[in-house]
Short mmCIF file of C-alpha atoms in Angstrom, two decimals:
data_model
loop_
_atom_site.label_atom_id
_atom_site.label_comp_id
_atom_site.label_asym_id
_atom_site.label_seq_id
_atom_site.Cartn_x
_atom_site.Cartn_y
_atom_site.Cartn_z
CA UNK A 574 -97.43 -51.06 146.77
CA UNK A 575 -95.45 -48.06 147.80
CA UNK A 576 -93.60 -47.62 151.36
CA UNK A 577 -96.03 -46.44 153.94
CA UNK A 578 -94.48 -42.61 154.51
CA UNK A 579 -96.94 -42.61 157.92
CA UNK A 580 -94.95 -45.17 159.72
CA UNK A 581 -91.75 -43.54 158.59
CA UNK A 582 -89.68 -41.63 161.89
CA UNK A 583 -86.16 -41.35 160.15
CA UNK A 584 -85.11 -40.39 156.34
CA UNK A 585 -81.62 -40.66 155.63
CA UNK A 586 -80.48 -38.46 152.41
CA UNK A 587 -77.25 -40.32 151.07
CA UNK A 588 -75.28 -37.62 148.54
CA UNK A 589 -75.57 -39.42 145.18
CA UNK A 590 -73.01 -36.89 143.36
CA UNK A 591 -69.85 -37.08 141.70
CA UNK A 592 -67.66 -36.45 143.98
CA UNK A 593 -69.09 -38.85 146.95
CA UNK A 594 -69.54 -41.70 144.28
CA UNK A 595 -65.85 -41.42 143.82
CA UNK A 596 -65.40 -42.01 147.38
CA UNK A 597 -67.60 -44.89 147.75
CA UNK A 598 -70.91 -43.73 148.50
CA UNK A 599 -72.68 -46.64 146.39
CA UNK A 600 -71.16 -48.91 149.24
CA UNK A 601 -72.11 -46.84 151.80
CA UNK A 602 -76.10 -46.83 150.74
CA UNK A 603 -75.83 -50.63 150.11
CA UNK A 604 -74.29 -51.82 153.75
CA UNK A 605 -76.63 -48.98 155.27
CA UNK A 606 -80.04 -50.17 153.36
CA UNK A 607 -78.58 -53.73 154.31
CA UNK A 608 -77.67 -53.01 157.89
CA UNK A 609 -81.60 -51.79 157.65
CA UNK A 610 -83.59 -54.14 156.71
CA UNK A 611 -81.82 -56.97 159.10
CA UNK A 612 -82.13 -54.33 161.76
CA UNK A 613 -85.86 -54.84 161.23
CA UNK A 614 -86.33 -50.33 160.36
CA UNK A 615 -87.16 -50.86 156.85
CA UNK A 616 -90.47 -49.85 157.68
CA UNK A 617 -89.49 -46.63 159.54
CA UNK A 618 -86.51 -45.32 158.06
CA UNK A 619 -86.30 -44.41 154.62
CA UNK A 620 -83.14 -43.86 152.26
CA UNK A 621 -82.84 -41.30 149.46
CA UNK A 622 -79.70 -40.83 147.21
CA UNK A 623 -79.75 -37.00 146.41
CA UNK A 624 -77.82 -35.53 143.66
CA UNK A 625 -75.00 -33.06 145.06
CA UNK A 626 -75.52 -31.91 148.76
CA UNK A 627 -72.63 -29.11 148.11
CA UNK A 628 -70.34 -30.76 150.41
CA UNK A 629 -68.03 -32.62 147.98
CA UNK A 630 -64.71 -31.97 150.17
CA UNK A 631 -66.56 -34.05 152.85
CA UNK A 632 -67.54 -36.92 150.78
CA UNK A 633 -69.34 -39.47 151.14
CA UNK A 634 -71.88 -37.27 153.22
CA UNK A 635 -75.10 -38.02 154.67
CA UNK A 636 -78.01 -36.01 155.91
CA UNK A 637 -80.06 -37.21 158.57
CA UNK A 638 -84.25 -35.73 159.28
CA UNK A 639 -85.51 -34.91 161.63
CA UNK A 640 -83.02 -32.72 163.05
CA UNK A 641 -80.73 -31.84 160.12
CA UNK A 642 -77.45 -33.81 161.18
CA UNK A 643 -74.86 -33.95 158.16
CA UNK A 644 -71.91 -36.67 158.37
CA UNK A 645 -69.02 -36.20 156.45
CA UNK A 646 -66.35 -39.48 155.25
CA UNK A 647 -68.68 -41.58 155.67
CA UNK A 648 -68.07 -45.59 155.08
CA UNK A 649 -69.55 -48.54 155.24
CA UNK A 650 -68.56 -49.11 159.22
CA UNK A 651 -68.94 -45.78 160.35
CA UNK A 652 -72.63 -45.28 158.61
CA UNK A 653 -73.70 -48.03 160.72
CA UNK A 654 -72.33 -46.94 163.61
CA UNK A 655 -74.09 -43.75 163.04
CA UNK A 656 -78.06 -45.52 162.28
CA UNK A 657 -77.40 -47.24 165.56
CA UNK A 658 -76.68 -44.25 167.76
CA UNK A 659 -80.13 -42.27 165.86
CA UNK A 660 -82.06 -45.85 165.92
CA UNK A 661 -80.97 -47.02 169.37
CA UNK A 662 -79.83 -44.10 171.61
CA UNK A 663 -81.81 -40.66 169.79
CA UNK A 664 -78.67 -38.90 169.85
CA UNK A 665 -76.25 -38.01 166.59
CA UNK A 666 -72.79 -39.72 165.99
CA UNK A 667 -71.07 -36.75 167.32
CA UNK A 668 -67.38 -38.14 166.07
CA UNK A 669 -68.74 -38.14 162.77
CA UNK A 670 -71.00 -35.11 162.31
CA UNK A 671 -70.11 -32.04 160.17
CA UNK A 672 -73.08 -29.80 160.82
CA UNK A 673 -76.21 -29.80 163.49
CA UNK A 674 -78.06 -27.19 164.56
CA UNK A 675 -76.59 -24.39 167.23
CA UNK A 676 -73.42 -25.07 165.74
CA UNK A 677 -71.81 -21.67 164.51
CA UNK A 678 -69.29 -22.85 161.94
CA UNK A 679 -69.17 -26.72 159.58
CA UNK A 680 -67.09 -29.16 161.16
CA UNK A 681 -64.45 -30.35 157.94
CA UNK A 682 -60.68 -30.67 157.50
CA UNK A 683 -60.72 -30.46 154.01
CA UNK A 684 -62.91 -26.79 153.98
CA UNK A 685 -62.51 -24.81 150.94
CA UNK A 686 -62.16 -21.03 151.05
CA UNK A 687 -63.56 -19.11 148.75
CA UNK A 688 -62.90 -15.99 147.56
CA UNK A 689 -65.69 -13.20 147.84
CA UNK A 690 -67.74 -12.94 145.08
CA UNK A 691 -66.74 -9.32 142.93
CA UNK A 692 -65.60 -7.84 139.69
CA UNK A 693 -61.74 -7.60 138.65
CA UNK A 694 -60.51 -5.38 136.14
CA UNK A 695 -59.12 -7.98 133.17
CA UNK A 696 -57.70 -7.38 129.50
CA UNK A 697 -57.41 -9.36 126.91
CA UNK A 698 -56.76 -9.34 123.34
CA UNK A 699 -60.53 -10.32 122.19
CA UNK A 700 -62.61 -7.87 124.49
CA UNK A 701 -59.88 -5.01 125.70
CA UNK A 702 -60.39 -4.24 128.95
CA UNK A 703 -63.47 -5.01 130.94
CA UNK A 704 -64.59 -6.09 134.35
CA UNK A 705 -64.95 -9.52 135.69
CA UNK A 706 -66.51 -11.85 138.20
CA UNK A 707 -66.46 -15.18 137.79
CA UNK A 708 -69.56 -17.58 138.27
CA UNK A 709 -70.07 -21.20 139.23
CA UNK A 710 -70.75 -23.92 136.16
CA UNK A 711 -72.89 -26.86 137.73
CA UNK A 712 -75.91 -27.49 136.99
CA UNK A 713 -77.14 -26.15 139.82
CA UNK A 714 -76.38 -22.39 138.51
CA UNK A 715 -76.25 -22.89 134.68
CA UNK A 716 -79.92 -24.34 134.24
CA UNK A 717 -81.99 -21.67 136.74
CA UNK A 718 -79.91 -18.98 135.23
CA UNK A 719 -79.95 -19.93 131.61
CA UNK A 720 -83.93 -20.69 132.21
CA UNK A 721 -84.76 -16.64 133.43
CA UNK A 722 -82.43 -15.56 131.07
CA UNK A 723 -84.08 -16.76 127.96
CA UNK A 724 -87.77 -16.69 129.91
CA UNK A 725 -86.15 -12.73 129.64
CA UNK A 726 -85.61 -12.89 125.99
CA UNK A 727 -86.51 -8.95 125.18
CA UNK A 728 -83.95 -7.86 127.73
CA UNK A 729 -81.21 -10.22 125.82
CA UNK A 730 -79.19 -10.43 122.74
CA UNK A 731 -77.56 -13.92 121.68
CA UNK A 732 -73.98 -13.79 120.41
CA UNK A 733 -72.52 -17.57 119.02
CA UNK A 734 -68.83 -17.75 118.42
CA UNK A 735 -67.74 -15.53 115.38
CA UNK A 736 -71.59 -14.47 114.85
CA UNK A 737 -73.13 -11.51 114.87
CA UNK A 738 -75.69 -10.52 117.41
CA UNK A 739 -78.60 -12.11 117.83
CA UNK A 740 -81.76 -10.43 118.48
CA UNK A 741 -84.88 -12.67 119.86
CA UNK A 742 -88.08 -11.69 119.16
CA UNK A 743 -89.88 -14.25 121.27
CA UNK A 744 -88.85 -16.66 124.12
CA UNK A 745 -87.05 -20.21 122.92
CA UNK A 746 -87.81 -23.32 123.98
CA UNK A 747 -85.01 -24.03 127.13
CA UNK A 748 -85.06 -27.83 128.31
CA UNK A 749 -82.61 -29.58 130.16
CA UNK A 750 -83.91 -33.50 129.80
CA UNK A 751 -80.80 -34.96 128.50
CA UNK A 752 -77.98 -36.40 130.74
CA UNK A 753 -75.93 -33.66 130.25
CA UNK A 754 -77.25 -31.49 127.16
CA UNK A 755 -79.17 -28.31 127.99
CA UNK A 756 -80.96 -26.85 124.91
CA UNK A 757 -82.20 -23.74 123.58
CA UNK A 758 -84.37 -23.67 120.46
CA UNK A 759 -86.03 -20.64 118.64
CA UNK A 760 -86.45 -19.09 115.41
CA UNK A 761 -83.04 -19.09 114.04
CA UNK A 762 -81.41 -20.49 117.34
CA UNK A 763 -79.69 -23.62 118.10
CA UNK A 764 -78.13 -24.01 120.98
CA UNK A 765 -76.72 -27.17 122.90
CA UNK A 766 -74.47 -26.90 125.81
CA UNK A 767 -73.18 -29.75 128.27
CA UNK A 768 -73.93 -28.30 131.82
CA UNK A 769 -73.49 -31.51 134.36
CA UNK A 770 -70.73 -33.49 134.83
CA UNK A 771 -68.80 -35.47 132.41
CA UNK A 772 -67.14 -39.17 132.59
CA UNK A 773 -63.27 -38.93 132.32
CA UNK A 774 -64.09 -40.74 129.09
CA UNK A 775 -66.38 -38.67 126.96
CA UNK A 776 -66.39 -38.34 123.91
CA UNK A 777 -64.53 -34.48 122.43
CA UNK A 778 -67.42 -33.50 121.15
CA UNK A 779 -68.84 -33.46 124.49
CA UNK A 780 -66.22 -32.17 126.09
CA UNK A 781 -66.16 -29.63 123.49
CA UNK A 782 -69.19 -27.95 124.49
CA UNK A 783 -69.00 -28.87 128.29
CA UNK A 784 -69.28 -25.57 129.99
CA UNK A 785 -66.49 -24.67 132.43
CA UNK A 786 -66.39 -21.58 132.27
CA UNK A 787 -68.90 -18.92 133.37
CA UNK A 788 -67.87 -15.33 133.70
CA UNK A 789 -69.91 -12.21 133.98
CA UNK A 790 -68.57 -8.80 132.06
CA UNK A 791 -68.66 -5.36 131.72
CA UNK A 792 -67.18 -3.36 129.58
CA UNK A 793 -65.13 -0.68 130.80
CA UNK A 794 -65.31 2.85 129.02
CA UNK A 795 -62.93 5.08 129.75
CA UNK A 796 -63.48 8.70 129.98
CA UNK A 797 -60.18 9.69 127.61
CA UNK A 798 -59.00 7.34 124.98
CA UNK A 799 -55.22 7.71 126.55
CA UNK A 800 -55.75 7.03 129.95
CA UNK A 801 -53.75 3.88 130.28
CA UNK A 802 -55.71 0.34 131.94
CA UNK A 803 -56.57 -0.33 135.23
CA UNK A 804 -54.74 -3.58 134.57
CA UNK A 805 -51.19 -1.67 133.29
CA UNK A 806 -51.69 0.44 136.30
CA UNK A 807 -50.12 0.76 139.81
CA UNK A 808 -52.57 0.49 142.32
CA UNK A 809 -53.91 4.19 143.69
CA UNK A 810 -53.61 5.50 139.76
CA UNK A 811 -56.45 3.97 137.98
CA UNK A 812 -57.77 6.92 136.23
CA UNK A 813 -61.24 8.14 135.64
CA UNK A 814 -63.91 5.85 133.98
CA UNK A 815 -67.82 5.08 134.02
CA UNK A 816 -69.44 1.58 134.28
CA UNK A 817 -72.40 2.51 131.51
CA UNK A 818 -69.96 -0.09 129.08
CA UNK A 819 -72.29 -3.14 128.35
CA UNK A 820 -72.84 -6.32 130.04
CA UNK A 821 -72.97 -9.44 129.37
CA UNK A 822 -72.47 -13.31 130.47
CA UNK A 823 -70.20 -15.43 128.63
CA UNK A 824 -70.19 -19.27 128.74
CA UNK A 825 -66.64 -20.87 127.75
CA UNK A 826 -65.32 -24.73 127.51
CA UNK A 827 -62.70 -25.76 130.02
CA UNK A 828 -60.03 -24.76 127.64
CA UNK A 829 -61.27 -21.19 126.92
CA UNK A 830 -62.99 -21.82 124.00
CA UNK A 831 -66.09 -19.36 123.99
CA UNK A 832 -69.14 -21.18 123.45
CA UNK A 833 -72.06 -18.80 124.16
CA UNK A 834 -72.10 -14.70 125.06
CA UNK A 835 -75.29 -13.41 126.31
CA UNK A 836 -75.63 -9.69 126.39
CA UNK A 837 -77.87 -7.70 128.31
CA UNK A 838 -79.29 -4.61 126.51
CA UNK A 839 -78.36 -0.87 127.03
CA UNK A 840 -80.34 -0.02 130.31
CA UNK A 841 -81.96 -2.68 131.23
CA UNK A 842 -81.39 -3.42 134.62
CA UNK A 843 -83.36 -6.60 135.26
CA UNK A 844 -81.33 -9.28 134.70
CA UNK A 845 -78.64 -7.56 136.14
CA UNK A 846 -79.57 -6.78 139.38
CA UNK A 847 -81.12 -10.31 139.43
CA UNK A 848 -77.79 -12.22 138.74
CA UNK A 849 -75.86 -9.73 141.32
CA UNK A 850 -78.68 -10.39 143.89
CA UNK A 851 -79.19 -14.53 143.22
CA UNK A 852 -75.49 -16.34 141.68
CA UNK A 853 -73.25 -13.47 143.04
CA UNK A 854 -75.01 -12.11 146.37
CA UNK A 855 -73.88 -9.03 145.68
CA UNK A 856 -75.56 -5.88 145.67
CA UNK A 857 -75.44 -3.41 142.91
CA UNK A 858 -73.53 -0.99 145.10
CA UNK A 859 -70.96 -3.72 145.87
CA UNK A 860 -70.34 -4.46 142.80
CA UNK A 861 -67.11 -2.52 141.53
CA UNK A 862 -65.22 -2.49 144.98
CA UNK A 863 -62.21 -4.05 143.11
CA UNK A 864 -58.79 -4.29 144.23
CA UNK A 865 -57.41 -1.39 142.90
CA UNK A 866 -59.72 0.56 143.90
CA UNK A 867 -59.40 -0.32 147.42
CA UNK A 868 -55.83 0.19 147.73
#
C-alpha cells in the first residue's frame, strides 16, 4: 500500500545530485528518514531525493514545503536540528537557511558569479571569425534544447565531424532513456551523445562523446574582405560588418573535440529567437552588445 499523501503536512526534497552526493547527502537522507520514523512523523512528513536543485556550491541542500525554505551544508546533525525546529516549533532553522521567502538575495558563502549571458567576437583557425556565447551542458539544457531542435527539423541542418551537411527531411526519433546517452535516430542519422554526468571512472569512449561544451555561433561577414578582425583590433576600431552570417549550435567534448554542429537555415528566425529568449535570456536586440563594441 502506498503512503497516505492526505495525512501528509511536511515534504522534505533532499538534492540527490552530483555534487551534494559528494558531500554526503546519502547520510543526510538516511539519519533524517531515521530521525523520522523514531520521531513517530513517518506518516506526515514525506522525503524525496530530487536530482539537481541548482545549488551545488551549497551542497548537501534541502528544500522544505510548505513554505519554500532551502538549507544549504547540510549534515547529518544539523538536518535534524532543522526537522525539529519545522516539526516542533513551525518556524525554519534560520542558522541554516539559504533562501525563504521576502528574502531579496540567497544566503551562501561559496556564491558563484556568473558572467552575463552575450556574444564575443572569437577566431579560430577552423571557423575564422565568428561570434560567440557560450551555453550550459547539463542535462537540464542539452535534452529540452536538443528535443525542439530536432521536433524543428525543417528549420535545421545536421553537420557530424568532417561531414557534409545534413539535410532532414522529417523529424528523428530524440530519446534520452539511457543513464547518460541521449539519441537521435533518422533516415541516415545516428547520433549518440553523453549529456549527464559521468563517474571519474568511465570508460574513453564515454568520455569521448560526453558533451562539455556547448557554444552558440554566428558567423561574422564583413562588409570588405580587408577590414582586419574584431579580435586583431583595438577596442573603438572594429570596422563595419552585418550579422546576416549563419548560425548555428555546436556541441564539443571537454577537450574540444567537436562532436555535433547544428545549423539553423538562412532566415529562419525560430529557433533563434527561441534559444536567445529560453537558454540565454537574451533578447534579440541584446544580443551583439559585445565588448568592443561597448568601449
Amino acid at each position: 500500500m502506498g503512503k497516505d499523501i492526505s495525512k501528509l503536512n511536511y515534504l522534505l526534497h533532499f538534492c540527490d545530485g552530483g555534487s551534494c552526493r559528494k558531500a554526503g547527502s546519502e547520510q543526510v537522507v538516511r539519519d533524517a528518514r531515521a530521525y523520522l520514523k523514531n520521531a513517530g512523523a513517518w506518516i506526515t512528513v514525506h522525503t524525496i531525493k530530487t536530482r539537481c536543485n541548482g545549488r551545488c556550491e551549497d551542497a548537501p541542500t534541502m528544500i522544505v514545503q510548505p513554505g519554500n525554505f532551502w538549507y544549504k551544508n547540510l549534515d547529518p546533525e544539523k538536518v535534524i536540528t532543522t526537522i525539529q525546529s519545522h516539526l516542533q516549533k513551525g518556524v525554519p532553522a534560520e542558522k541554516y537557511l539559504l533562501f525563504q521567502p521576502g528574502w531579496k538575495k540567497v544566503l551562501s558563502e561559496k556564491e558563484r558569479v556568473q558572467e552575463p549571458a552575450g556574444f564575443k567576437p572569437v577566431k579560430d583557425a577552423a571557423s575564422g571569425v565568428f561570434m560567440l556565447a557560450k551555453m550550459g551542458t547539463s542535462e537540464q539544457v542539452l535534452y529540452p534544447l536538443l528535443q525542439f531542435l530536432f521536433r524543428n527539423f525543417n528549420h535545421i541542418e545536421i553537420q557530424l565531424p568532417e561531414g557534409l551537411p545534413l539535410q532532414l527531411n522529417c523529424a528523428p526519433l530524440v530519446e534520452y532513456s539511457d543513464t547518460f546517452d541521449i539519441w537521435v535516430k533518422g533516415p541516415g542519422l545516428d547520433i549518440s551523445l553523453a549529456i549527464a554526468p559521468i563517474p571519474a571512472d568511465a570508460p574513453a569512449d564515454l568520455v569521448e562523446r560526453k558533451v562539455g561544451i556547448a557554444e552558440l555561433i554566428v558567423v561574422r561577414e564583413f562588409e570588405s574582405p580587408e577590414e582586419d578582425s574584431p579580435v586583431d583590433s583595438a577596442p573603438g576600431r572594429i570596422g563595419p560588418f552585418t550579422y546576416s552570417g549563419k548560425k548555428g549550435l555546436r556541441l564539443k567534448n571537454r577537450k574540444g573535440k567537436e562532436l555535433l554542429h547544428i545549423w539553423f537555415k538562412d532566415g529562419e528566425n525560430i529557433i533563434w529567437n527561441h534559444i536567445l529568449k529560453n537558454y540565454l535570456e537574451l533578447k534579440a536586440s541584446e544580443t551583439f552588445k559585445t565588448e568592443y563594441e561597448q568601449n
